[in-house]
Amino acid sequence: MKPAPALAEGFPDLSGMRIAREPHWFRWLSAALIVLVLAEIARAFAAGQIEWSYVSRFLTAKVILEGIVNTMVMAVLAMALGIFLGVVVAIMRLSPNPVLKTVAAGYTWLFRGTPLILQLLLWFNLALVFPTIGIPGLWSARAVDVMTPFLAALLGLGINQGAYTSEVMRAGMLSVDVGQYEAAQAIGMGRLRALRRIVLPQAMRVVIPPLGNEFIGMVKATSLASVIQYPELLHNAENIYYANSRVIELLIVAGLWYLLVVSILTPLQMLLERRFARGTLRLAR
Amino acid sequence: MTKPLVAIRSVSKSFGEFQALKNVSLDIRPGEVMCLIGASGSGKTTLLRCINQLAAIDSGGIWLDGELLGVREQGGRLHRLSEREIGRQRLKTGMVFQRFNLFPHKTALENITEGPLQVQGRKPDEVRAEAVELLRRVGLSAKADSYPAQLSGGQQQRVAIARALAMKPMLMLFDEPTSALDPELVGEVLAVMKELARSGMTMVVVTHELGFAREVADRVVYMDQGAIVEQGRASDVLGTPREERTKAFLSAVI
């Protein structure tokens, strides 16, 4: 064997030398500045016209706790309705049937095109349009009795959410390779079975981050249902300050609860993402 | 003469302005291994996809096992079959794709059992045992619980072959099964296909592997611009081609 050719001179041996830590002066300086500003804001609020004892007293008041429970019940139910509608409408939108396609596009257009608060008010005041509702000859009732704040909020929030979720689901389904549909067809699957068994499970991985976003939005959107007397968190907080005039204190109470709930939801989303990441390279090591 | 398993008669197919198949007629006999060769855009893959109804033909007819595919003749007109009926017809063919198209959220074993369990509704124990046997046959017994992302391209394609075989098809279609593979992985997939050919399976293989065609194919069909230019025994078509276009293609490929 021939010896390797001699290496050129003038290139010193660097093995054994470490990369030095930089002092990062600017980071320290900017962090110190931010801490100062935050401390000043905290001091201002502490000295301002806020009775903090009211905040701590009402933070765990029964009415507030009932409010947060109602908020979460509504957020979960409305989101469930929204996801159900979203999946159905996304499938309709991607179907070859022009009637289904048009209906789906029209639904999305209508409910994305009007403000949510307006939709809630419309549902709640449905009795003005239809004094009685029901199935002719079978069942009927006065609309004011049926359209409770709960039902009006559920329909308003859920149907509106469905319009947004359908676009999220459609994006997820489009992200799945066409070859997956073809492979499913090649083993004899019909369109719906291929969607349910092959396409949707893969789409889930893509849609969970935006759906988590949407759900966080939903938790806060339930506060709009306060205008139709649904006893959610903000509505109950308002009722208290109408009585005791502690407006800012109760708004802070409500704000703290929303922050807490959203803080808990973020790690839950991580768990869900991990569940649907089966078989992807990042998890497969 | 034996009845053909697949009879293709005067089939045409266009994608917009582009005519992918021009009046193609062909018989595929039971147990035959046929290789379709030709340049890209020659219509060989389209022909394969039409046999499996992943593409619908514009005119002509394809019969599989005596049954007209995709349409029903009634009162002098053709009526398109329902999705369910087309699904049933597809069960007679197995398809292997260029890019494998394994289901990434399912293990190798689950990829194989999905069709028999979900589509054919067969018993889980029986299906599982058959899937284990199929994995052994393609040399991947140890990979039953691996996800596709954990397998090499050659391993994925062998799982894809097992997945197609699990449906017990009468006919196997291969669409450039080795084109997406690194060169050192081509051999293991071809070996599985050779074994399948020896077992008597009827196979239509779109391929650029002329060595495989020469060794395994009973018949080689050369296509160009949507039409069959030349066909015959592999040694004849590949060794002593008659048509100028075939000669030009072969000299460009080799």
Coordinates of C-alpha atoms in Angstrom, one line a residue, chain A residues 177-193 196-199 201-202 278-281 283-285, chain B residues 49 52 54 83 87 90-91 93-95 97 99-106 111 114-115 118-119 147 149-150 163-164 167:
Chain A
D177 CA -50.7 12.4 -0.3
V178 CA -53.0 11.3 -3.2
G179 CA -51.2 8.0 -3.2
Q180 CA -52.8 7.2 0.1
Y181 CA -56.3 7.5 -1.4
E182 CA -55.2 5.3 -4.3
A183 CA -53.6 2.7 -2.1
A184 CA -56.9 2.6 -0.1
Q185 CA -58.9 2.3 -3.3
A186 CA -56.6 -0.5 -4.6
I187 CA -57.4 -2.6 -1.6
G188 CA -61.1 -2.1 -2.4
M189 CA -62.0 0.7 0.0
G190 CA -64.8 3.1 -0.9
R191 CA -64.4 6.9 -0.5
L192 CA -65.9 7.2 3.0
R193 CA -64.0 4.2 4.4
R196 CA -62.2 7.3 7.9
R197 CA -59.5 4.6 8.1
I198 CA -56.6 6.1 6.1
V199 CA -57.0 9.8 5.4
P201 CA -56.1 9.6 11.0
Q202 CA -53.2 11.1 9.0
R278 CA -47.7 7.4 15.5
G279 CA -45.4 6.1 12.7
T280 CA -43.8 9.5 11.9
L281 CA -40.1 9.7 11.7
L283 CA -41.2 9.6 17.0
A284 CA -39.7 6.5 15.3
R285 CA -36.1 7.5 16.2
Chain B
R49 CA -54.2 2.3 -13.9
N52 CA -57.3 -1.2 -11.8
L54 CA -57.7 4.2 -10.8
E83 CA -68.4 3.0 -6.3
G87 CA -64.6 -1.6 -5.2
R90 CA -60.9 -4.0 -7.7
L91 CA -60.6 -6.9 -5.2
T93 CA -56.4 -7.1 -8.7
G94 CA -53.6 -6.1 -6.5
M95 CA -51.6 -2.9 -7.2
F97 CA -47.1 1.6 -6.6
R99 CA -43.8 5.2 -4.3
F100 CA -45.1 2.3 -2.1
N101 CA -48.0 4.3 -0.6
L102 CA -47.9 2.3 2.6
F103 CA -50.2 3.7 5.3
P104 CA -47.7 5.5 7.6
H105 CA -49.8 5.4 10.7
K106 CA -50.0 1.6 10.6
N111 CA -50.9 -2.4 6.5
E114 CA -56.2 -3.6 6.8
G115 CA -57.9 -4.7 3.6
Q118 CA -61.9 -3.8 6.9
V119 CA -63.0 -4.5 3.3
Y147 CA -43.8 1.5 11.0
A149 CA -40.9 5.2 8.3
Q150 CA -38.6 2.7 10.1
R163 CA -50.4 -5.9 1.3
A164 CA -51.6 -6.4 -2.2
M167 CA -56.4 -9.6 -0.8

